[in-house]
Tab-separated table of C-alpha atoms in Angstrom:
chain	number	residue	atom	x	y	z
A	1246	UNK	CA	-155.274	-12.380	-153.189
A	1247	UNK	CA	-152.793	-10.417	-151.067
A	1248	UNK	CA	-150.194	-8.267	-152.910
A	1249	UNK	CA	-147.564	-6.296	-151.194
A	1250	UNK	CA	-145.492	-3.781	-153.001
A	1251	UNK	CA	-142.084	-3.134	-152.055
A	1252	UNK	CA	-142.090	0.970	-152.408
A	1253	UNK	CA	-139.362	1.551	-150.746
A	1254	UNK	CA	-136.652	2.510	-153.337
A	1255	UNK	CA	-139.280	5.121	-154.489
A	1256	UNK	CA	-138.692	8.784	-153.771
A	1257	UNK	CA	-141.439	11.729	-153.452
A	1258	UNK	CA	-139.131	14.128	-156.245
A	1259	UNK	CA	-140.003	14.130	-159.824
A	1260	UNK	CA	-138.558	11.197	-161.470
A	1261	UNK	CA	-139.507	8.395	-163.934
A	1262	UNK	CA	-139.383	5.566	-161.367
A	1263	UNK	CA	-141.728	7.333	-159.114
A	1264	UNK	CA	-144.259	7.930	-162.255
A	1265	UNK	CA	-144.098	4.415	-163.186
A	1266	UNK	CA	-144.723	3.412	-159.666
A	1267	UNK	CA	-147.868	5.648	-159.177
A	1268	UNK	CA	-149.549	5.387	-162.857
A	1269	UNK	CA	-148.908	1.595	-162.545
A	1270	UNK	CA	-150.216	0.900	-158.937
A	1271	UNK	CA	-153.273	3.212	-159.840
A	1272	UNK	CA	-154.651	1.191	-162.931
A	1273	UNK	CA	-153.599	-2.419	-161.091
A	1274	UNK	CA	-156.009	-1.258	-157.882
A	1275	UNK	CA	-158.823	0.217	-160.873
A	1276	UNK	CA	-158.531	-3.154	-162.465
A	1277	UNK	CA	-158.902	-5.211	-159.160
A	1278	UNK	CA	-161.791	-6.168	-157.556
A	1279	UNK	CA	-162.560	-6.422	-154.086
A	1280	UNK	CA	-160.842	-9.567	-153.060
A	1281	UNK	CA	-157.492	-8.259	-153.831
A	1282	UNK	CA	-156.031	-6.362	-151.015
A	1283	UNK	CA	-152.939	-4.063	-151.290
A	1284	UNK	CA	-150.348	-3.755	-148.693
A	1285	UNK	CA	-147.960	-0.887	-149.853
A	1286	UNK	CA	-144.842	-0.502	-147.923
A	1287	UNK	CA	-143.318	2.591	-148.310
A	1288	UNK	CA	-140.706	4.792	-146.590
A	1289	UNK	CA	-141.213	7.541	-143.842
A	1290	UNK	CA	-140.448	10.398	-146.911
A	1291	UNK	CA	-142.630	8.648	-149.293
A	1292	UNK	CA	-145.918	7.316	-147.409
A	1293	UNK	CA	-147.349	10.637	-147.721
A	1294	UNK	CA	-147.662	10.763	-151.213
A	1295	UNK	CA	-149.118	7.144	-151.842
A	1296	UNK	CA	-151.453	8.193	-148.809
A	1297	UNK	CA	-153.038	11.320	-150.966
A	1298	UNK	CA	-153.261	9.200	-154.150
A	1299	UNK	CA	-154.661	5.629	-152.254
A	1300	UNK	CA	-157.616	6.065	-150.205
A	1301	UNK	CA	-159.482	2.684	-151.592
A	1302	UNK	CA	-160.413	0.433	-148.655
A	1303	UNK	CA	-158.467	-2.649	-150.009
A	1304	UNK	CA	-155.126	-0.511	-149.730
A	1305	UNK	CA	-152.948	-0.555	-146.375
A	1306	UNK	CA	-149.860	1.642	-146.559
A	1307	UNK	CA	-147.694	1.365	-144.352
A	1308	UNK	CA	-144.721	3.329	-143.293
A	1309	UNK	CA	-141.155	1.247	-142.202
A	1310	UNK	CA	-138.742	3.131	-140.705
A	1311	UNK	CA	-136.251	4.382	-143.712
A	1312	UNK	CA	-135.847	7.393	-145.631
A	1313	UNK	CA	-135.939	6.304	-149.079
A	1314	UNK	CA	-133.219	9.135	-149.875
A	1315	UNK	CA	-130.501	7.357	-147.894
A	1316	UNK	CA	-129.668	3.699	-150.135
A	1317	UNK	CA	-127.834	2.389	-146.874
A	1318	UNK	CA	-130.608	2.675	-144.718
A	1319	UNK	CA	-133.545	1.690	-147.135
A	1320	UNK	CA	-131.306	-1.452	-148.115
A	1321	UNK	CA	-131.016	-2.619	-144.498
A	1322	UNK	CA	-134.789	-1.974	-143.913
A	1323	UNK	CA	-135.858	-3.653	-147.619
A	1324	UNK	CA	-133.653	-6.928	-146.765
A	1325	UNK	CA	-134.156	-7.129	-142.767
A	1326	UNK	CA	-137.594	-5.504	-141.948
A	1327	UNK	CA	-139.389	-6.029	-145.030
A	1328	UNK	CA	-139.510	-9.999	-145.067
A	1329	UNK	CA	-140.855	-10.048	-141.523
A	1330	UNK	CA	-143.955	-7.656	-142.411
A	1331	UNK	CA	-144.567	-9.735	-145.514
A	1332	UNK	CA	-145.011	-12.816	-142.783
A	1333	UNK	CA	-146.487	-10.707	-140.571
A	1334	UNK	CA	-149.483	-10.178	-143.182
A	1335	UNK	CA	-149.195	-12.908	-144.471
A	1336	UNK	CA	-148.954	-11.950	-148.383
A	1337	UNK	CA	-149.671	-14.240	-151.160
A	1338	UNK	CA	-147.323	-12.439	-153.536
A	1339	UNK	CA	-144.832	-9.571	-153.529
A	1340	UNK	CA	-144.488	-6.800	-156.486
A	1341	UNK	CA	-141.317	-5.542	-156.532
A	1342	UNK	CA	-141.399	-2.454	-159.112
A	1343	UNK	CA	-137.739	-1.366	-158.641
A	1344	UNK	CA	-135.793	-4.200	-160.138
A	1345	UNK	CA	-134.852	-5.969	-156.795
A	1346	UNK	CA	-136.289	-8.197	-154.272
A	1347	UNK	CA	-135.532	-9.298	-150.382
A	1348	UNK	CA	-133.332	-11.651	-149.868
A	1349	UNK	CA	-134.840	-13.505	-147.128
A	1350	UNK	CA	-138.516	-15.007	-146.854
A	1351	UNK	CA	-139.716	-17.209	-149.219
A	1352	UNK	CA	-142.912	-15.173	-150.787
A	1353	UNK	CA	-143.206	-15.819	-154.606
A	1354	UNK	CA	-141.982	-12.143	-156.467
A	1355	UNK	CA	-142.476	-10.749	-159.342
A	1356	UNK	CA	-140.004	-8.345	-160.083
A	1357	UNK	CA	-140.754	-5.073	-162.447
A	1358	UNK	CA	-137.331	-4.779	-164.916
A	1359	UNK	CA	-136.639	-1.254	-165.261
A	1360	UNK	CA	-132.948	-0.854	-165.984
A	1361	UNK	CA	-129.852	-2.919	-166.036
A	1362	UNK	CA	-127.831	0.878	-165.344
A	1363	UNK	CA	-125.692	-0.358	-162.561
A	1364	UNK	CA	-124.013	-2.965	-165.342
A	1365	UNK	CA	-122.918	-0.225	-167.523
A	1366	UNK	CA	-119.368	0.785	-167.022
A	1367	UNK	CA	-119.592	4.223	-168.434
A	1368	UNK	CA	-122.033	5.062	-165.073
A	1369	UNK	CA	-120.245	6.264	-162.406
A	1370	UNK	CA	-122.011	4.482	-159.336
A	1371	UNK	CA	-119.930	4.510	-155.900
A	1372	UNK	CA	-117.806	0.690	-155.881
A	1373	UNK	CA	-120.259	0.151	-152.598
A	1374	UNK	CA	-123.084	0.570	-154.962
A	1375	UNK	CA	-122.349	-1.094	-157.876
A	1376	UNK	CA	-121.058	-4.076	-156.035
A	1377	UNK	CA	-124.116	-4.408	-154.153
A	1378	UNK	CA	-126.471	-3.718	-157.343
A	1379	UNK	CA	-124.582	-6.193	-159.075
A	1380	UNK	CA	-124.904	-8.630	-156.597
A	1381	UNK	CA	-128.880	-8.465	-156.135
A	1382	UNK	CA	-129.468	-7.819	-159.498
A	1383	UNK	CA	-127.875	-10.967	-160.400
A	1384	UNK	CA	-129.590	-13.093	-156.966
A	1385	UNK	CA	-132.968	-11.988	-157.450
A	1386	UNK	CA	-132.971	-13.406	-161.263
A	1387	UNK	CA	-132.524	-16.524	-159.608
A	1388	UNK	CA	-134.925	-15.710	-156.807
A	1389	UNK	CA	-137.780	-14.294	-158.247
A	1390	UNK	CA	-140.903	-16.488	-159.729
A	1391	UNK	CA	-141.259	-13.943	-162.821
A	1392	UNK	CA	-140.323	-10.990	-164.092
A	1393	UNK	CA	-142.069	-7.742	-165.874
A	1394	UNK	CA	-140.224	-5.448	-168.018
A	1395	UNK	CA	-140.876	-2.145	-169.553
A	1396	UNK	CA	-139.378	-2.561	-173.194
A	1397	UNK	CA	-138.322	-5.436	-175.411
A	1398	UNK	CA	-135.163	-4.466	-175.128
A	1399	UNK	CA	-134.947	-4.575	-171.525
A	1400	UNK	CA	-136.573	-8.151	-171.695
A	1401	UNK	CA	-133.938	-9.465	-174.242
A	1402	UNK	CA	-131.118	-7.559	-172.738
A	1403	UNK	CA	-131.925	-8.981	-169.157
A	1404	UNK	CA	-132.555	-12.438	-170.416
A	1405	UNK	CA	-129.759	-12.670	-172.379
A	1406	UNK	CA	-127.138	-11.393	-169.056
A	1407	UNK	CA	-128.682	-13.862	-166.300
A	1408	UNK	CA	-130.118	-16.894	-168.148
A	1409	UNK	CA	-133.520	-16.164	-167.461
A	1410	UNK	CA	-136.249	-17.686	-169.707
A	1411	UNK	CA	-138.357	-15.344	-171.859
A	1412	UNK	CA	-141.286	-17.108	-170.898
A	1413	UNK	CA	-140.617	-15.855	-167.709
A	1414	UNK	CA	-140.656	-11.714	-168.811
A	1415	UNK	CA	-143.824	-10.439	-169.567
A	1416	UNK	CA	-143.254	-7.456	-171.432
A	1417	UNK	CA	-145.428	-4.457	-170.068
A	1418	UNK	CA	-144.434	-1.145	-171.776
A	1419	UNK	CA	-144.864	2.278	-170.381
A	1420	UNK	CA	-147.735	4.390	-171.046
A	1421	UNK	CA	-149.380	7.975	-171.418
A	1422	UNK	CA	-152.346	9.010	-169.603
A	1423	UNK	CA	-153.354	12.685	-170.047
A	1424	UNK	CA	-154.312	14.155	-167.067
A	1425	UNK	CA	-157.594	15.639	-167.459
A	1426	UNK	CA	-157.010	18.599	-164.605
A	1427	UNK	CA	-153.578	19.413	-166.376
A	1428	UNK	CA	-154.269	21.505	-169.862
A	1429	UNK	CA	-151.332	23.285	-171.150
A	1430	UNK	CA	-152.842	24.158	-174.526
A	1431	UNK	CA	-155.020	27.819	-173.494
A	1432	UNK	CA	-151.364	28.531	-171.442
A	1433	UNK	CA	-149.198	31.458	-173.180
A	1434	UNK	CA	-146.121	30.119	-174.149
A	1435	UNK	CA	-143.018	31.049	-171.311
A	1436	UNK	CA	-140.995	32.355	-174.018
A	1437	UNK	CA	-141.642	34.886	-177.197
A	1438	UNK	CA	-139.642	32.811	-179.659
A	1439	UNK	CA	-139.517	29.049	-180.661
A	1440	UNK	CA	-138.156	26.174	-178.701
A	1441	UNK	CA	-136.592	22.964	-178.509
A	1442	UNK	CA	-137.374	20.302	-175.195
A	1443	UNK	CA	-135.387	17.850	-173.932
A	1444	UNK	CA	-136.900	16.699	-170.592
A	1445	UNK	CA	-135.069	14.294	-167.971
A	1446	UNK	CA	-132.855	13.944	-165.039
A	1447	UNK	CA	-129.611	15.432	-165.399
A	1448	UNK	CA	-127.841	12.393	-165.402
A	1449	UNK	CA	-124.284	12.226	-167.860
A	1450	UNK	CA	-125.524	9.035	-169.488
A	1451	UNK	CA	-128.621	11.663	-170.794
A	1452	UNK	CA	-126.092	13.086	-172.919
A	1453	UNK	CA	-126.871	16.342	-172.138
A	1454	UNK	CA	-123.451	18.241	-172.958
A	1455	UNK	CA	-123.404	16.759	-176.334
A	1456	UNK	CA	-126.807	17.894	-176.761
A	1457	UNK	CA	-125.311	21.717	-175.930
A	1458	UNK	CA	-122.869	20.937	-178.411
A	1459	UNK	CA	-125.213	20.222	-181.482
A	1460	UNK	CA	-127.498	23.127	-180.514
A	1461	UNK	CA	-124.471	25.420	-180.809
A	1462	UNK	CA	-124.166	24.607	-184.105
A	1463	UNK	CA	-128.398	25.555	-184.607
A	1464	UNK	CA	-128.152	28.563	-182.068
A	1465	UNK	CA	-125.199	30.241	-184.820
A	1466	UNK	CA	-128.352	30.229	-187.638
A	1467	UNK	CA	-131.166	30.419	-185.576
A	1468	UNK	CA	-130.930	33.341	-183.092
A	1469	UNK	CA	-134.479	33.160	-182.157
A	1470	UNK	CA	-134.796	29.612	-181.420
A	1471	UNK	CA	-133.971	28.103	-177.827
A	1472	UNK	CA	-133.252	25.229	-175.789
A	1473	UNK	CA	-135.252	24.049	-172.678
A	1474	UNK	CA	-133.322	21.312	-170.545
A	1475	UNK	CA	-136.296	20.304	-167.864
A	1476	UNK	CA	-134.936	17.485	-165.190
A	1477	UNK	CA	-134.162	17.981	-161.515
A	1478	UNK	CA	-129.744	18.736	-161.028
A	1479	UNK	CA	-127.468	15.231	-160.314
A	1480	UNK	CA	-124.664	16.011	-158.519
A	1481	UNK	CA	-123.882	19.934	-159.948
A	1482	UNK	CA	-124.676	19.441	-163.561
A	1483	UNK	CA	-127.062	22.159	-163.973
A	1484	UNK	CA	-123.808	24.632	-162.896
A	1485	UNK	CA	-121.539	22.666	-165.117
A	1486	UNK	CA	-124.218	22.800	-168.282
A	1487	UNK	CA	-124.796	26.833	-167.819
A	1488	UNK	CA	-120.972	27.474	-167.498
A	1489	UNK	CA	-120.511	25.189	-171.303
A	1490	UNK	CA	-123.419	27.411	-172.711
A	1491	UNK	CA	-121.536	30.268	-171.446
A	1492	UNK	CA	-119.057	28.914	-172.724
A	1493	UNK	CA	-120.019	27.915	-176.241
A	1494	UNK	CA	-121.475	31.376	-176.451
A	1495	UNK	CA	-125.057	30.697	-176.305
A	1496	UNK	CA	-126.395	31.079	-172.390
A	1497	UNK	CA	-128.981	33.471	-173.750
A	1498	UNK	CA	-130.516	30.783	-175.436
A	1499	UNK	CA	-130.248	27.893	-172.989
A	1500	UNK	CA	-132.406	28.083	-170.129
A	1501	UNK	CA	-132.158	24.806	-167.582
A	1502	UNK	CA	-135.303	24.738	-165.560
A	1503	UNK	CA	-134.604	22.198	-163.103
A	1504	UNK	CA	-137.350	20.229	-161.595
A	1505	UNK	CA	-140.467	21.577	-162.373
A	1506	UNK	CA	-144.717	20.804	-161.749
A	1507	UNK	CA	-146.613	18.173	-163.698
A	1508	UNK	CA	-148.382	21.694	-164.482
A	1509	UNK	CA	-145.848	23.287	-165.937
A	1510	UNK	CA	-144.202	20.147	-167.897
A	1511	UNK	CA	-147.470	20.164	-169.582
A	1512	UNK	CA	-147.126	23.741	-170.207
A	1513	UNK	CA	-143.672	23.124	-171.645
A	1514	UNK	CA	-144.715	19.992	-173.981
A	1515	UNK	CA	-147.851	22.202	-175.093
A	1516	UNK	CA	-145.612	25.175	-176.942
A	1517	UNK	CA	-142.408	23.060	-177.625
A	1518	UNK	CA	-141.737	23.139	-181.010
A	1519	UNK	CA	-139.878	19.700	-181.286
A	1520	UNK	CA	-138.603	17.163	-178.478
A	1521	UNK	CA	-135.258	16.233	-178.556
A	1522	UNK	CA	-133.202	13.113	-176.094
A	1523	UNK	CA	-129.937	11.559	-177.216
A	1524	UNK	CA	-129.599	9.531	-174.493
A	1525	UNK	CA	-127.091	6.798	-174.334
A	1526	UNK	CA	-128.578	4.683	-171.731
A	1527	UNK	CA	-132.998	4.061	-171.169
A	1528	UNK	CA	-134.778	1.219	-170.283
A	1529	UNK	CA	-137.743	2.734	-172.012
A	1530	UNK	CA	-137.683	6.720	-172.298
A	1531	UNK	CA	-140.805	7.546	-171.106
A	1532	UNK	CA	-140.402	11.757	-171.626
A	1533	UNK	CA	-140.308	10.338	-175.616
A	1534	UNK	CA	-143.489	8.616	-175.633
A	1535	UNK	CA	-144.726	11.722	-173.422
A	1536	UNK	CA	-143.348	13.795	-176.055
A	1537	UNK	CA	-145.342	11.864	-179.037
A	1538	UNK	CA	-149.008	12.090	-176.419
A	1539	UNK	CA	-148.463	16.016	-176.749
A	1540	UNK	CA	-148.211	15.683	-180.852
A	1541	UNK	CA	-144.538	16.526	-180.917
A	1542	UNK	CA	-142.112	16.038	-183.727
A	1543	UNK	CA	-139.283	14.007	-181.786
A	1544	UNK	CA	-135.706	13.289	-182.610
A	1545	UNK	CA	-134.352	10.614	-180.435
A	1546	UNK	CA	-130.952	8.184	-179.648
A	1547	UNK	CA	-130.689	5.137	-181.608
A	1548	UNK	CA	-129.262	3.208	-178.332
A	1549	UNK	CA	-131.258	0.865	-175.950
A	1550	UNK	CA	-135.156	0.989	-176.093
A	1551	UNK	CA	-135.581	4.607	-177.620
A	1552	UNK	CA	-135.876	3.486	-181.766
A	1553	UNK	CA	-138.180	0.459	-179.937
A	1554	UNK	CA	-140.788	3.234	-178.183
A	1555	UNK	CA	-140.411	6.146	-181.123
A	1556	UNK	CA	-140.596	3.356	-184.183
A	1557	UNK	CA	-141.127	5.177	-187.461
A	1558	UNK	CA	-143.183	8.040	-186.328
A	1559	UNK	CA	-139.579	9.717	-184.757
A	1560	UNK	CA	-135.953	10.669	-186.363
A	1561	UNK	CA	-133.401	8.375	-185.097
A	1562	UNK	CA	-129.935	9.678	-184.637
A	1563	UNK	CA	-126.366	8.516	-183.415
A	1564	UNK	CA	-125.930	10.247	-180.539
A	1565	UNK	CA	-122.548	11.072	-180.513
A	1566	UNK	CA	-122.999	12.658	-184.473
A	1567	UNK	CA	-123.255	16.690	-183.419
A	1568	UNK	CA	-123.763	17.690	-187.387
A	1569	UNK	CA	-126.838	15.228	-188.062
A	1570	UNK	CA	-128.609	16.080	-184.897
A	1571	UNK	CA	-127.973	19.926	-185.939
A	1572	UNK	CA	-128.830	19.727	-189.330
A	1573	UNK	CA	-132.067	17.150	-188.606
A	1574	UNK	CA	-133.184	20.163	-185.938
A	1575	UNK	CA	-132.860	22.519	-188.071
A	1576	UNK	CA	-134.712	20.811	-191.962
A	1577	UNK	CA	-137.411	20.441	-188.910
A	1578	UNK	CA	-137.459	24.132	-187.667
A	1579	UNK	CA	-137.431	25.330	-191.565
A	1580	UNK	CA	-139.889	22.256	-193.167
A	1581	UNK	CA	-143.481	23.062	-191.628
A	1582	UNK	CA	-144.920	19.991	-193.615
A	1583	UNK	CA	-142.220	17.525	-192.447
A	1584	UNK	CA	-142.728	18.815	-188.927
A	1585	UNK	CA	-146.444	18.437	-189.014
A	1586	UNK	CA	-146.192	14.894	-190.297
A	1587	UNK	CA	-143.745	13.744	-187.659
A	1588	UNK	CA	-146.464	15.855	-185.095
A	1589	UNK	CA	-149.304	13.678	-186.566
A	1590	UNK	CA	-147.069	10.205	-186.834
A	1591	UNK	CA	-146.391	10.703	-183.300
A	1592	UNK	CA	-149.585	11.497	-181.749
A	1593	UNK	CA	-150.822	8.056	-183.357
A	1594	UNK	CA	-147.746	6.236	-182.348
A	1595	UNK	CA	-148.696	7.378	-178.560
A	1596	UNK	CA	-152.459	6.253	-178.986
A	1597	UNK	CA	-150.503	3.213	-178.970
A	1598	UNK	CA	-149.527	2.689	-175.307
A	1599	UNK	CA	-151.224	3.263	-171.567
A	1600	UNK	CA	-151.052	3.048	-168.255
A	1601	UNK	CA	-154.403	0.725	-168.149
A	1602	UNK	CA	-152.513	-1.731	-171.050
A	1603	UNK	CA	-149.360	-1.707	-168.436
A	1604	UNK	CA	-151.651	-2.688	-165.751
A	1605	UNK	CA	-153.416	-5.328	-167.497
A	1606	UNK	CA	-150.536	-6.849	-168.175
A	1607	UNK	CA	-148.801	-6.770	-165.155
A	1608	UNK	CA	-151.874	-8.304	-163.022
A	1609	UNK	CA	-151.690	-11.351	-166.182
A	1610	UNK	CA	-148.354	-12.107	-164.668
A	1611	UNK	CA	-149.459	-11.969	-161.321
A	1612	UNK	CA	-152.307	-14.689	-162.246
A	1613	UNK	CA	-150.126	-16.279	-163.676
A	1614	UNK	CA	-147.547	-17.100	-161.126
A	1615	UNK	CA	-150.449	-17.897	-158.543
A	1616	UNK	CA	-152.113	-20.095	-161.077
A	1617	UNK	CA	-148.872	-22.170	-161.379
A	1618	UNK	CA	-147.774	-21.918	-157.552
A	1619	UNK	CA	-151.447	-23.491	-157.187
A	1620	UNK	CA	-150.735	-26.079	-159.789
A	1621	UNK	CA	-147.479	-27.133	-158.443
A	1622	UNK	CA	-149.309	-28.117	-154.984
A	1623	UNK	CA	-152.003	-29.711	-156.400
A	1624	UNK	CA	-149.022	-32.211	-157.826
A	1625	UNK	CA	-147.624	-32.643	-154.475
A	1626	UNK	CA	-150.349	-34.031	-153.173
């Protein structure tokens, strides 16, 4: 079998897309044997970093001529260039783990579902963007020969907006794989007094300013307890978040990190003393389940997929309810039992997911497209 996988939209910074791309494509070449071959078509900013991690013999990367950083120029090269090398190769299938597809060429897809963001009004994409998104969101449902996605709720929620059979979705959550070179545990902790995580891209929809605005409320009783937003800047927020702590009179107890290692986010989950995300808007929320693989108590959004990942071994919250998020931190911070049972619920309710599991599943619905493609000839003739 010959796979190619559209890498393209994948950038070498921190982020969860890139994570999911690299954990994912790891396990799926692990789990294959010798008569799969990979063709991985990546970007001229990205081919470096899928070089270092690929150096199997049935792997060819290969570099188009885009920077994934620019969306003009990697949309031209994804919907002109692309379709031509998957000829030129002559691929049996094409993985697609960034929720859209080529338009031209006729190679059967399967399509990874990560987010639905561009339809949500409340995100303020450029009108060139959304239009677009919207446009090949919406064609490559029709397009593509079947789909993966990483929740239940981005299954439903995708099936339910283009029509798309569920028998069609294989559901193939996220999952945790500790890094056995990365131990945060025999680390000293970066600060002398406790503190409270939130880890993600600084994106509005993360809800990060309301998140300032509960721990004001915690940072009035709890002088020696701090907040540590971890996530690389969008567009100025970091500036915009220090000047409301400065504001809201507790800077010396919010510290925004920016971007940082996979060393020293394991550092960070290792002394945390509880993980907190009230985002509006995830497809899955993988810094959660991260979160629950390093034992934290976590206290999460009840929107999208989070109460899906977390289930009953995190606090659920309305995120836009700045007293219950203050006063749930805080019976945490105070209750050592309660916090060590939430630690211990959520260590088990991470034992529950991983990157192999996501693989497996994935390379079932690669089978099984093939299998049927094969089937569907065989009638023909």
């Amino acid at each position: 079998m010959r796979i190619a996988v559209d890498l393209l939209p994948v950038t070498s910074k921190p982020s969860g897309n890139r994570r999911f791309a690299l954990q994912l494509l790891t396990h799926i070449v692990e789990l294959s044997d010798a008569q799969n071959h990979f063709f991985f078509f990546c970007s001229r900013q990205n081919v470096s970093l899928f070089r270092e991690r690929f150096t199997q013999a049935n792997v060819t990367i290969m570099a188009l001529p885009t920077l994934s950083v620019s969306p003009i120029s990697r949309v031209l090269t994804e919907q002109l260039l692309l379709p031509l090398w998957l000829r030129k190769y002559k691929v049996d299938l094409l993985f697609a783990p960034q929720n859209v597809m080529p338009v031209l060429g006729n190679v059967p897809t399967v399509v990874a579902i990560l987010s639905m963001h561009i339809n949500y009004e409340q995100l303020n994409f450029p009108w060139w963007q959304r239009l677009y998104g919207r446009w090949i969101l919406r064609w490559t449902s029709k397009k593509a020969e079947a789909f993966t996605a990483i929740s239940q709720f981005a299954a439903d929620s995708y099936a339910e907006r283009y029509g798309i059979s569920p028998k069609k979705i294989f559901v193939a959550p996220l999952g945790f794989d500790a890094h056995p070179d990365l131990k945060g545990d025999n680390t000293e902790s970066l600060l002398d007094g406790e503190y409270i995580l939130f880890v993600s891209a600084l994106h509005p929809h993360k809800n990060v300013r309301f998140l300032l605005r509960a721990f004001s409320h915690i940072a009035r009783k709890k002088s020696h307890v701090h907040l540590m937003i971890v996530g690389p800047d969008v567009n100025g927020e970091s500036a915009r978040l220090n000047a409301m702590a400065d504001q809201l009179g507790i800077a010396e107890q919010v510290h925004i990190m920016g971007a940082v290692s996979d060393e020293m986010l394991v550092r960070l989950y290792s002394h945390a003393r509880l993980f907190v995300f009230p985002s509006l808007i995830e497809g899955f929320g993988l810094p959660a389940l991260e979160a629950m693989a390093h034992s934290l108590p976590v206290v999460v959004s009840n929107r999208t997929s989070l109460p899906e990942v977390v289930g009953d071994a995190g606090i659920v919250l309305d995120p836009t309810d700045e007293r219950a998020w203050s006063e749930t931190i805080i019976r945490l911070l105070e209750d050592d039992a309660l916090s060590s049972e939430f630690a211990q619920r959520s260590k088990m309710r991470a034992g529950e997911f991983s990157w192999r599991r996501t693989a497996e599943i994935t390379l079932e619905c690669f089978h099984s497209v093939l299998a049927s493609l094969s089937d569907a000839k065989e009638k023909k003739l």
